[in-house]
Amino acid sequence: MKCRVRLPLADFAVDVDVETSARAVGVFGASGAGKTSLLECVAGWRRPASGRVEVNGRVLFDDAARVDVPRADRGVGYVPQDGLLFPHWTVERNLRAAARGRGVPEDALATAIEVLELAPLLARDVATCSGGERQRVALGRALASKPDVLLLDEPLGALDRPLRRRVLPYLVRATRAFDLPLLFVSHDATEVQAVCDHVVVLERGRVVAEGDPASVLGAAERAGTDFENLLSGTVRVGEDGCALELGGGVRVEVPARDAIDGAPGLYGLRADDVLLAREAPRGLSARNVLEAVVEALDADGQDVLATARLVGAGDPAEDVAGPNTDASQRAPRLRASLTAASVRELGIAAGARVFLVFKTQSCHRLG
Amino acid sequence: MDAAVWSAFAISAQVAVGATLACAVPATLVGYWLARTRSAWRGVVDTCCALPLVLPPTAVGFLLLALLGVDGPLGRAGFDVLLTRGGAVVASAVMAFPLVVRGAKNAFESVEPRLERMGESLGMSRALVARSITLPLARRGLLAALVLGFGRALGEFGATLLVAGNLPGETQTMALLIWEDIQLGRDDRALTLVGLTAVLAFAVLFFADRLTRRHAEEAR
């Protein structure tokens, strides 16, 4: 995706130049930072004053070459914050809207209905759908149009936090099932980390940071979001419980409810729910005791957020996966919230070997 | 009620229906253009469309005579409707046009333009978006506009008299018959006609108001 856009707005100008090979790109920033305007430029809803937009190797806009592909031919699946469903149609007719325009095959529609669990809603008028159902329908409509790129503009932004938590798994599952290039606008760090593998941070129309979501979205942005830790891996269901394989030989026990063996899984874990011990604890009811190496301690008043790199089975931490090796870069990390007094009394510092402890039930399934 | 009253009633209804149908499509198109355009000409076109609302009907009738007369551009082109029921339809359509344009413009303005853009993003052509999204969402407001236009055409007098004359059984509408009855001192029949037109006007306004309210509720 290559996006160079200049678009004057009332108070400032969106002036963005982003080039990335990432499939899922997040656009993160506060309200009024120009995120929606940028997305609308890609969708063709706004015409930039100048620039060039290229998605999937296809030029959608280029003022120098006088290219401005009409909206109907851009092949974008757009989900705005308010869903923008056609109010005079049923859910099914909304989902089939693209079939009237592009004549997309039925399989895309069937997959969208299955992944987003829309079958019970099909006959309903959209006016009778709840906020979460509307967003699922809007996402389904975009996916059913078999787009070349998916544009999600704070698709969960209009929902309250508990509802967002319920709809986020659908979003994650759908984006994985369709495996489309994705531009995802949000001011929620948890959502961006759950969905994207590259993030661009906008402030008054300008890019102020860019890169891997986990490293770019700092503690300040993470504060106030639902989960500081997102565990992504493969679900393994056995007779003695359910585990999530994170890679690097690390397994985390997670709740077995609704888990499917071999399926990809995404779980959220709050930093407040993670305990930190200097020695391997014994006789605990908590099922997850993971060896780790502390990488960073971010102080915020009396609170400290510790970031620790997990050590896999048979992985002698410092020697094999030192801080700068490829293996250490790929190793999963967890964040634990501590008090400054705990850090002081336990003598925790960067490089210290610790054990992270948390209950199975502290892992909340997101997708 | 005598035959002249029934005849005038039938002619009024025919003329009003004809005038409403005649201005429905052009007024809807102009209303849509006014609701969506960012052209610098928007204000000028809007004002020109509203002129028949404020000009004296006799002035509009005079302009129509100039256009449709034997020396006028349309008259020379063979559009010969002076002193015919077709002329009454033309005069009434011109007088009803501003009301229908205004109503159509309001109806289209109440349709969220982003819904149209969404339709296009889903691959629909502009014609398909207009047919399947814009028109259905604006339908009640458009119908209310047409009902108001029908009511305006039903009561049209000045321009109709100049263009179509007052020919009993041919162009004599209820408004013209009331005028004639007052001139000739037939006050009882004039009163009957006034009562009839008042009932019709009430029904039209009541219906248009209900449509407009329902349209506003739907747009919310």
Coordinates of C-alpha atoms in Angstrom, one line a residue:
Chain A
M1 CA 0.0 0.0 0.0
K2 CA 1.4 3.4 -1.0
C3 CA -0.5 6.4 0.1
R4 CA 0.7 10.0 -0.4
V5 CA -2.1 12.4 0.2
R6 CA -2.4 16.1 0.8
L7 CA -5.9 17.3 1.7
P8 CA -6.6 20.7 3.2
L9 CA -9.2 20.6 5.9
A10 CA -10.8 23.5 7.9
D11 CA -8.1 23.6 10.7
F12 CA -5.2 21.8 9.2
A13 CA -4.1 19.8 6.2
V14 CA -3.9 16.0 6.0
D15 CA -0.3 15.5 4.7
V16 CA 0.5 11.8 4.8
D17 CA 3.1 9.7 3.0
V18 CA 3.0 6.1 3.9
E19 CA 4.5 3.1 2.1
T20 CA 4.2 -0.4 3.5
S21 CA 4.0 -4.0 2.4
A22 CA 2.0 -4.9 5.5
R23 CA -1.4 -6.5 4.8
A24 CA -3.2 -4.9 7.7
V25 CA -2.4 -1.3 8.3
G26 CA -3.8 0.6 11.3
V27 CA -4.3 4.3 11.3
F28 CA -4.3 5.4 15.0
G29 CA -4.9 8.8 16.4
A30 CA -7.2 11.0 18.5
S31 CA -10.5 12.2 17.2
G32 CA -10.1 14.9 14.6
A33 CA -6.6 13.8 13.6
G34 CA -7.6 13.3 10.0
K35 CA -8.0 9.5 10.0
T36 CA -11.4 9.4 8.4
S37 CA -10.4 12.0 5.8
L38 CA -7.4 9.8 4.8
L39 CA -9.7 6.7 4.5
E40 CA -12.2 8.7 2.5
C41 CA -9.4 9.7 0.1
V42 CA -8.7 6.0 -0.5
A43 CA -12.4 5.2 -0.9
G44 CA -12.8 8.1 -3.4
W45 CA -15.3 9.9 -1.2
R46 CA -12.9 12.8 -1.0
R47 CA -10.6 14.1 -3.7
P48 CA -7.1 15.0 -2.4
A49 CA -5.6 18.3 -3.5
S50 CA -2.6 16.3 -4.6
G51 CA -1.0 12.9 -4.1
R52 CA -1.0 9.3 -5.2
V53 CA -2.9 6.3 -3.8
E54 CA -1.9 2.8 -4.8
V55 CA -3.4 -0.3 -3.2
N56 CA -2.4 -3.9 -4.2
G57 CA -0.4 -2.5 -7.1
R58 CA -3.3 -0.7 -8.5
V59 CA -3.3 3.1 -8.8
L60 CA -6.6 4.6 -7.5
F61 CA -5.6 8.2 -7.6
D62 CA -2.7 10.1 -9.1
D63 CA -3.1 13.8 -9.6
A64 CA 0.1 14.0 -11.7
A65 CA -1.1 11.3 -14.1
R66 CA -4.7 12.5 -13.9
V67 CA -5.9 9.2 -12.5
D68 CA -9.0 9.3 -10.3
V69 CA -10.8 5.9 -10.4
P70 CA -14.6 6.3 -9.9
R71 CA -15.9 5.0 -6.5
A72 CA -17.8 2.2 -8.1
D73 CA -14.6 0.8 -9.8
R74 CA -12.2 1.1 -6.8
G75 CA -13.0 -2.3 -5.4
V76 CA -13.0 -1.1 -1.8
G77 CA -15.1 -2.6 1.0
Y78 CA -15.8 0.4 3.3
V79 CA -17.2 0.1 6.8
P80 CA -17.8 3.6 8.3
Q81 CA -18.2 4.2 12.0
D82 CA -22.0 4.4 11.8
G83 CA -22.3 1.3 9.5
L84 CA -24.3 3.3 7.0
L85 CA -26.7 0.5 6.2
F86 CA -29.5 1.2 3.7
P87 CA -32.4 1.8 6.1
H88 CA -35.2 0.8 3.7
W89 CA -33.8 -2.7 3.1
T90 CA -33.6 -5.9 5.1
V91 CA -30.3 -7.2 6.4
E92 CA -30.2 -9.7 3.5
R93 CA -30.8 -7.1 0.9
N94 CA -28.1 -4.9 2.4
L95 CA -25.7 -7.9 2.2
R96 CA -26.7 -8.4 -1.4
A97 CA -26.2 -4.7 -2.3
A98 CA -22.9 -5.4 -4.0
A99 CA -24.4 -8.2 -6.0
R100 CA -26.6 -5.5 -7.6
G101 CA -23.6 -3.4 -8.4
R102 CA -20.6 -5.7 -9.1
G103 CA -22.3 -9.1 -9.5
V104 CA -20.1 -10.8 -6.9
P105 CA -20.4 -14.6 -6.5
E106 CA -22.5 -16.1 -3.8
D107 CA -19.6 -17.8 -2.0
A108 CA -18.4 -14.4 -0.7
L109 CA -21.8 -13.7 0.7
A110 CA -22.1 -17.2 2.2
T111 CA -18.7 -16.9 3.9
A112 CA -19.6 -13.5 5.3
I113 CA -22.9 -14.8 6.7
E114 CA -21.1 -17.8 8.3
V115 CA -18.1 -16.0 9.7
L116 CA -20.1 -13.1 11.2
E117 CA -23.1 -15.4 12.2
L118 CA -25.6 -13.3 10.3
A119 CA -28.0 -16.0 9.3
P120 CA -30.5 -15.3 12.1
L121 CA -30.6 -11.6 11.1
L122 CA -31.2 -12.0 7.4
A123 CA -35.0 -11.3 7.3
R124 CA -34.9 -8.4 9.7
D125 CA -35.2 -4.8 8.9
V126 CA -32.0 -3.0 9.8
A127 CA -34.0 -0.6 11.9
T128 CA -34.7 -3.4 14.4
C129 CA -31.0 -4.5 14.7
S130 CA -28.9 -3.5 17.7
G131 CA -25.7 -1.4 17.4
G132 CA -23.5 -4.5 17.4
E133 CA -25.6 -6.3 14.9
R134 CA -25.6 -3.3 12.6
Q135 CA -21.8 -3.2 12.6
R136 CA -21.6 -6.9 11.9
V137 CA -24.0 -6.5 9.0
A138 CA -22.0 -3.5 7.7
L139 CA -18.8 -5.6 7.9
G140 CA -20.6 -8.5 6.2
R141 CA -21.8 -6.2 3.4
A142 CA -18.3 -4.9 2.8
L143 CA -16.8 -8.4 2.8
A144 CA -19.6 -9.9 0.6
S145 CA -18.8 -7.3 -2.0
K146 CA -15.5 -9.2 -2.5
P147 CA -13.4 -6.1 -2.4
D148 CA -9.7 -5.8 -3.2
V149 CA -9.1 -3.8 0.0
L150 CA -11.1 -3.4 3.2
L151 CA -11.4 0.0 4.7
L152 CA -12.6 0.0 8.3
D153 CA -13.3 3.4 9.9
E154 CA -13.6 2.9 13.6
P155 CA -16.1 0.1 13.0
L156 CA -16.6 -0.4 16.7
G157 CA -16.3 3.3 17.6
A158 CA -20.1 3.8 18.0
L159 CA -20.4 0.9 20.4
D160 CA -20.0 1.0 24.2
R161 CA -17.0 -0.9 25.6
P162 CA -18.8 -4.2 26.6
L163 CA -20.4 -4.3 23.1
R164 CA -17.1 -3.6 21.5
R165 CA -15.6 -6.5 23.4
R166 CA -18.3 -8.8 22.0
V167 CA -18.0 -7.6 18.4
L168 CA -14.2 -7.4 18.2
P169 CA -13.9 -11.3 17.9
Y170 CA -16.1 -11.1 14.8
L171 CA -13.9 -8.4 13.3
V172 CA -10.7 -10.4 14.0
R173 CA -12.2 -13.6 12.6
A174 CA -13.6 -12.0 9.5
T175 CA -10.4 -10.2 8.6
R176 CA -8.5 -13.5 9.0
A177 CA -11.1 -15.5 7.0
F178 CA -11.0 -13.2 4.0
D179 CA -7.3 -12.3 4.2
L180 CA -7.7 -9.0 2.5
P181 CA -5.4 -6.0 2.5
L182 CA -6.8 -3.8 5.3
L183 CA -6.8 -0.2 6.3
F184 CA -8.1 0.1 9.9
V185 CA -8.8 3.4 11.5
S186 CA -9.2 3.4 15.3
H187 CA -8.3 5.4 18.4
D188 CA -8.4 2.1 20.4
A189 CA -4.9 0.6 20.8
T190 CA -6.3 -2.8 21.7
E191 CA -8.3 -3.0 18.5
V192 CA -5.3 -1.9 16.4
Q193 CA -3.0 -4.5 18.0
A194 CA -5.7 -7.2 17.6
V195 CA -6.2 -6.5 13.9
C196 CA -3.1 -4.9 12.4
D197 CA 0.5 -5.7 11.8
H198 CA 1.6 -2.2 11.0
V199 CA 0.4 1.1 12.4
V200 CA 0.6 4.7 11.4
V201 CA -0.1 7.3 14.1
L202 CA -1.6 10.5 13.0
E203 CA -1.7 13.9 14.8
R204 CA -3.4 16.9 13.1
G205 CA -3.0 15.2 9.7
R206 CA 0.7 14.3 10.0
V207 CA 2.4 11.0 10.6
V208 CA 4.1 11.2 14.0
A209 CA 5.0 7.5 14.4
E210 CA 4.9 4.4 12.3
G211 CA 5.8 0.7 12.7
D212 CA 4.9 -2.5 14.7
P213 CA 1.7 -1.8 16.7
A214 CA 3.0 -3.3 19.9
S215 CA 6.1 -1.1 20.0
V216 CA 4.5 2.1 18.4
L217 CA 1.5 2.2 20.6
G218 CA 3.2 3.2 23.9
A219 CA 2.0 2.9 27.4
A220 CA 0.2 6.2 27.3
E221 CA -2.1 5.1 24.5
R222 CA -2.5 1.6 26.0
A223 CA -3.7 3.1 29.3
G224 CA -7.5 3.0 29.4
T225 CA -7.9 0.3 26.8
D226 CA -9.2 -3.1 27.6
F227 CA -6.1 -5.3 27.4
E228 CA -2.5 -4.6 27.6
N229 CA -1.6 -8.1 26.4
L230 CA -3.0 -9.8 23.3
L231 CA -2.1 -13.4 23.0
S232 CA -2.4 -14.7 19.5
G233 CA -1.7 -18.3 18.5
T234 CA -3.1 -21.7 17.7
V235 CA -5.7 -23.3 20.0
R236 CA -5.0 -26.8 21.2
V237 CA -7.9 -28.7 23.0
G238 CA -6.9 -31.7 25.0
E239 CA -8.5 -33.9 27.7
D240 CA -6.9 -31.9 30.5
G241 CA -7.9 -28.5 29.2
C242 CA -7.3 -25.9 26.4
A243 CA -4.0 -24.2 25.6
L244 CA -2.9 -21.5 23.2
E245 CA 0.4 -22.1 21.4
L246 CA 2.1 -18.7 21.1
G247 CA 5.1 -19.8 19.2
G248 CA 8.7 -20.2 20.4
G249 CA 7.6 -23.2 22.5
V250 CA 5.4 -21.1 24.8
R251 CA 1.9 -22.4 25.7
V252 CA -0.7 -20.6 27.7
E253 CA -3.7 -22.3 29.3
V254 CA -6.9 -20.6 28.3
P255 CA -10.6 -21.2 29.0
A256 CA -12.0 -24.2 27.0
R257 CA -15.4 -22.6 26.3
D258 CA -16.1 -22.4 22.5
A259 CA -12.5 -23.4 21.7
I260 CA -11.9 -25.3 18.5
D261 CA -8.8 -27.5 18.3
G262 CA -6.4 -26.2 15.6
A263 CA -8.2 -22.9 15.1
P264 CA -6.4 -19.6 15.4
G265 CA -7.1 -17.9 18.7
L266 CA -6.8 -14.4 20.1
Y267 CA -7.1 -13.7 23.8
G268 CA -6.8 -10.5 25.9
L269 CA -5.0 -10.4 29.2
R270 CA -4.9 -7.4 31.5
A271 CA -1.5 -6.4 32.9
D272 CA -3.2 -6.1 36.3
D273 CA -4.0 -9.8 36.2
V274 CA -0.3 -10.8 35.8
L275 CA 1.7 -11.5 38.9
L276 CA 5.5 -11.5 38.9
A277 CA 7.7 -13.8 41.0
R278 CA 11.5 -14.0 41.3
E279 CA 11.4 -17.8 41.9
A280 CA 9.3 -20.5 40.5
P281 CA 6.2 -20.5 42.7
R282 CA 4.7 -23.8 43.9
G283 CA 1.3 -25.0 45.1
L284 CA -0.6 -22.4 43.2
S285 CA -4.1 -22.8 41.7
A286 CA -3.1 -20.5 38.8
R287 CA -2.3 -22.7 35.7
N288 CA 0.0 -20.3 33.9
V289 CA 3.5 -19.9 35.3
L290 CA 5.8 -18.7 32.6
E291 CA 9.5 -18.1 32.7
A292 CA 10.5 -14.7 31.3
V293 CA 13.2 -12.1 31.1
V294 CA 12.3 -8.5 32.0
E295 CA 13.1 -6.2 29.1
A296 CA 11.7 -2.8 30.2
L297 CA 10.2 -1.1 33.2
D298 CA 8.0 1.9 32.4
A299 CA 7.2 4.0 35.5
D300 CA 4.0 6.0 35.7
G301 CA 3.9 7.6 39.2
Q302 CA 3.6 4.8 41.8
D303 CA 2.8 2.2 39.0
V304 CA 5.3 0.4 36.9
L305 CA 4.5 -1.5 33.7
A306 CA 7.0 -4.3 33.2
T307 CA 7.5 -5.8 29.8
A308 CA 8.9 -9.4 29.8
R309 CA 10.0 -11.7 27.0
L310 CA 8.7 -15.2 27.5
V311 CA 11.1 -18.1 27.5
G312 CA 9.9 -21.2 25.7
A313 CA 10.3 -24.8 26.9
G314 CA 13.9 -25.8 27.0
D315 CA 15.0 -22.3 26.0
P316 CA 17.7 -21.1 28.3
A317 CA 16.7 -17.5 28.1
E318 CA 19.8 -15.3 28.0
D319 CA 22.1 -17.7 26.2
V320 CA 20.0 -18.9 23.3
A321 CA 17.5 -16.0 22.8
G322 CA 19.5 -13.0 23.9
P323 CA 18.0 -9.6 23.5
N324 CA 19.1 -8.9 20.0
T325 CA 18.8 -12.3 18.3
D326 CA 16.1 -13.1 15.8
A327 CA 14.6 -15.7 18.2
S328 CA 14.2 -13.0 20.8
Q329 CA 12.6 -10.6 18.4
R330 CA 10.0 -13.3 17.6
A331 CA 9.4 -14.4 21.2
P332 CA 6.1 -13.4 22.7
R333 CA 6.1 -10.7 25.3
L334 CA 3.7 -10.0 28.2
R335 CA 3.2 -6.9 30.3
A336 CA 2.6 -7.0 34.0
S337 CA 1.5 -4.1 36.2
L338 CA 3.4 -3.7 39.5
T339 CA 3.8 -1.1 42.2
A340 CA 7.0 0.8 42.5
A341 CA 7.4 -0.7 46.0
S342 CA 7.2 -4.3 44.6
V343 CA 9.8 -3.5 42.0
R344 CA 12.1 -2.1 44.6
E345 CA 11.6 -4.9 47.2
L346 CA 12.0 -7.7 44.6
G347 CA 15.0 -6.0 43.0
I348 CA 13.5 -6.3 39.5
A349 CA 15.5 -4.6 36.7
A350 CA 15.9 -5.0 33.0
G351 CA 17.5 -8.4 32.3
A352 CA 16.2 -10.1 35.4
R353 CA 14.8 -13.6 35.1
V354 CA 11.2 -13.8 36.5
F355 CA 8.1 -15.9 36.5
L356 CA 4.8 -14.5 35.2
V357 CA 1.8 -16.0 36.9
F358 CA -1.9 -15.6 35.8
K359 CA -5.1 -17.6 36.0
T360 CA -6.6 -19.4 33.0
Q361 CA -9.8 -17.4 33.5
S362 CA -7.9 -14.1 33.2
C363 CA -7.5 -14.9 29.5
H364 CA -10.5 -13.4 27.7
R365 CA -11.3 -14.8 24.3
L366 CA -11.4 -12.1 21.6
G367 CA -11.4 -14.2 18.5
Chain B
M1 CA -75.2 21.1 -8.1
D2 CA -75.8 21.8 -11.8
A3 CA -74.0 20.5 -14.8
A4 CA -71.7 23.5 -15.1
V5 CA -70.3 22.8 -11.6
W6 CA -69.6 19.2 -12.3
S7 CA -68.1 20.1 -15.7
A8 CA -65.8 22.7 -14.0
F9 CA -64.9 20.1 -11.3
A10 CA -64.0 17.5 -13.9
I11 CA -61.9 20.0 -15.9
S12 CA -60.1 21.2 -12.8
A13 CA -59.3 17.6 -11.8
Q14 CA -58.0 16.8 -15.3
V15 CA -56.0 20.0 -15.6
A16 CA -54.5 19.5 -12.1
V17 CA -53.6 15.9 -12.7
G18 CA -52.1 16.8 -16.1
A19 CA -50.1 19.7 -14.7
T20 CA -48.8 17.6 -11.8
L21 CA -47.7 14.8 -14.2
A22 CA -46.2 17.4 -16.6
C23 CA -44.0 19.0 -14.0
A24 CA -43.2 15.8 -11.9
V25 CA -40.1 14.7 -13.8
P26 CA -38.5 18.0 -14.6
A27 CA -39.2 19.4 -11.1
T28 CA -37.8 16.2 -9.5
L29 CA -34.6 16.4 -11.6
V30 CA -34.2 20.1 -10.8
G31 CA -34.9 19.4 -7.1
Y32 CA -32.2 16.7 -7.1
W33 CA -29.7 18.9 -8.8
L34 CA -30.3 21.8 -6.3
A35 CA -30.0 19.4 -3.4
R36 CA -26.7 17.9 -4.5
T37 CA -24.8 20.4 -6.6
R38 CA -22.0 22.7 -5.5
S39 CA -22.3 24.7 -8.7
A40 CA -22.0 28.5 -8.4
W41 CA -25.2 28.6 -10.5
R42 CA -27.3 26.9 -7.8
G43 CA -28.6 30.2 -6.3
V44 CA -29.5 31.6 -9.6
V45 CA -31.4 28.5 -10.7
D46 CA -33.1 28.2 -7.3
T47 CA -34.3 31.8 -7.5
C48 CA -35.5 31.4 -11.2
C49 CA -37.5 28.3 -10.2
A50 CA -39.2 30.2 -7.4
L51 CA -40.2 33.2 -9.5
P52 CA -43.7 31.9 -10.4
L53 CA -44.4 31.8 -6.6
V54 CA -43.9 35.6 -6.2
L55 CA -44.7 37.0 -9.7
P56 CA -48.4 38.0 -10.2
P57 CA -50.1 35.0 -12.0
T58 CA -51.1 37.4 -14.7
A59 CA -47.5 38.3 -15.3
V60 CA -46.7 34.6 -15.7
G61 CA -49.7 34.2 -18.0
F62 CA -48.5 37.2 -20.1
L63 CA -45.0 35.6 -20.4
L64 CA -46.6 32.3 -21.4
L65 CA -48.7 34.1 -24.0
A66 CA -45.5 35.6 -25.4
L67 CA -43.9 32.2 -25.6
L68 CA -47.0 30.3 -26.9
G69 CA -48.6 32.9 -29.1
V70 CA -48.4 32.7 -32.9
D71 CA -45.3 35.0 -32.9
G72 CA -43.7 33.3 -29.9
P73 CA -40.9 30.8 -30.3
L74 CA -43.0 27.8 -29.1
G75 CA -46.1 29.0 -31.1
R76 CA -44.0 29.2 -34.3
A77 CA -42.6 25.7 -33.5
G78 CA -46.2 24.4 -33.8
F79 CA -46.9 24.1 -30.0
D80 CA -50.4 25.5 -30.4
V81 CA -52.2 25.2 -27.0
L82 CA -53.7 28.7 -26.6
L83 CA -57.4 28.6 -25.6
T84 CA -57.3 24.8 -25.1
R85 CA -57.3 22.5 -22.1
G86 CA -53.7 21.8 -22.9
G87 CA -53.0 25.5 -22.4
A88 CA -54.6 25.3 -19.0
V89 CA -52.4 22.3 -18.2
V90 CA -49.3 24.3 -19.3
A91 CA -50.2 27.3 -17.2
S92 CA -51.1 25.3 -14.1
A93 CA -47.9 23.2 -14.5
V94 CA -45.7 26.4 -14.6
M95 CA -47.4 27.8 -11.5
A96 CA -47.1 24.4 -9.7
F97 CA -43.5 23.9 -10.7
P98 CA -41.8 26.0 -7.9
L99 CA -43.7 24.1 -5.2
V100 CA -42.8 20.7 -6.5
V101 CA -39.1 21.8 -7.0
R102 CA -39.0 23.1 -3.4
G103 CA -40.5 19.9 -2.0
A104 CA -38.3 17.7 -4.1
K105 CA -35.2 19.6 -3.1
N106 CA -36.1 19.2 0.6
A107 CA -36.9 15.5 0.1
F108 CA -33.5 14.8 -1.5
E109 CA -31.6 17.0 1.1
S110 CA -33.0 14.8 3.8
V111 CA -31.4 11.7 2.2
E112 CA -27.9 11.2 3.6
P113 CA -25.5 11.7 0.7
R114 CA -23.1 9.2 2.2
L115 CA -25.7 6.4 1.6
E116 CA -25.4 7.2 -2.1
R117 CA -21.6 7.2 -1.9
M118 CA -21.8 3.8 -0.1
G119 CA -23.9 2.5 -2.9
E120 CA -21.3 3.6 -5.4
S121 CA -18.5 2.0 -3.3
L122 CA -20.4 -1.2 -3.5
G123 CA -20.2 -1.0 -7.3
M124 CA -23.5 0.5 -8.2
S125 CA -23.8 2.9 -11.1
R126 CA -25.2 6.4 -10.3
A127 CA -28.4 5.5 -12.1
L128 CA -28.8 2.4 -10.0
V129 CA -28.0 4.4 -6.8
A130 CA -30.7 6.9 -7.8
R131 CA -33.3 4.2 -8.5
S132 CA -32.7 1.9 -5.6
I133 CA -31.5 4.2 -2.8
T134 CA -32.2 7.9 -3.4
L135 CA -35.7 7.7 -4.8
P136 CA -37.1 5.1 -2.4
L137 CA -35.7 7.1 0.6
A138 CA -37.1 10.4 -0.8
R139 CA -40.4 8.9 -1.9
R140 CA -42.7 10.3 0.8
G141 CA -41.2 13.8 0.5
L142 CA -41.5 13.6 -3.3
L143 CA -45.1 12.5 -3.0
A144 CA -45.9 15.3 -0.6
A145 CA -44.3 17.8 -3.1
L146 CA -46.5 16.4 -5.9
V147 CA -49.6 16.6 -3.7
L148 CA -48.8 20.3 -3.0
G149 CA -48.3 20.9 -6.7
F150 CA -51.6 19.2 -7.5
G151 CA -53.3 21.5 -5.0
R152 CA -51.6 24.6 -6.5
A153 CA -52.7 23.5 -10.0
L154 CA -56.3 22.9 -8.7
G155 CA -56.6 26.5 -7.6
E156 CA -54.8 28.2 -10.5
F157 CA -56.6 31.2 -11.9
G158 CA -54.7 34.1 -13.4
A159 CA -52.3 32.4 -15.7
T160 CA -54.9 29.9 -16.8
L161 CA -57.4 32.7 -17.7
L162 CA -54.8 34.4 -19.9
V163 CA -53.5 31.3 -21.6
A164 CA -56.6 29.1 -21.9
G165 CA -59.4 31.5 -21.6
N166 CA -62.7 30.8 -19.8
L167 CA -64.5 28.4 -22.2
P168 CA -67.4 26.5 -20.5
G169 CA -66.9 22.7 -21.0
E170 CA -63.4 23.2 -22.4
T171 CA -61.2 25.3 -20.2
Q172 CA -63.6 26.6 -17.5
T173 CA -62.1 25.3 -14.2
M174 CA -63.7 25.8 -10.8
A175 CA -61.6 28.9 -10.1
L176 CA -62.8 30.4 -13.3
L177 CA -66.4 29.5 -12.7
I178 CA -66.3 31.1 -9.3
W179 CA -64.9 34.3 -10.9
E180 CA -67.7 34.2 -13.6
D181 CA -70.4 33.6 -11.0
I182 CA -69.3 36.5 -8.9
Q183 CA -69.2 38.7 -12.0
L184 CA -72.8 37.7 -12.9
G185 CA -74.2 37.8 -9.4
R186 CA -74.7 34.1 -9.0
D187 CA -73.6 34.2 -5.4
D188 CA -75.3 31.0 -4.3
R189 CA -73.5 28.8 -6.8
A190 CA -70.2 30.7 -6.2
L191 CA -70.6 29.9 -2.5
T192 CA -71.2 26.2 -3.3
L193 CA -68.0 26.2 -5.4
V194 CA -66.0 28.0 -2.7
G195 CA -67.2 25.3 -0.2
L196 CA -66.2 22.5 -2.6
T197 CA -62.8 24.0 -3.3
A198 CA -62.2 24.6 0.4
V199 CA -62.9 20.9 1.2
L200 CA -60.5 19.8 -1.6
A201 CA -57.8 22.2 -0.5
F202 CA -58.1 21.0 3.1
A203 CA -57.8 17.3 2.0
V204 CA -54.8 18.1 -0.2
L205 CA -53.0 20.1 2.5
F206 CA -53.8 17.5 5.2
F207 CA -52.5 14.6 3.1
A208 CA -49.4 16.5 2.1
D209 CA -48.7 17.4 5.8
R210 CA -49.0 13.7 6.8
L211 CA -46.7 12.6 4.1
T212 CA -44.1 15.3 5.0
R213 CA -44.3 14.3 8.7
R214 CA -43.8 10.6 7.9
H215 CA -40.9 11.4 5.6
A216 CA -39.3 13.5 8.3
E217 CA -39.7 10.6 10.8
E218 CA -38.1 8.2 8.3
A219 CA -35.2 10.5 7.6
R220 CA -34.4 10.8 11.4

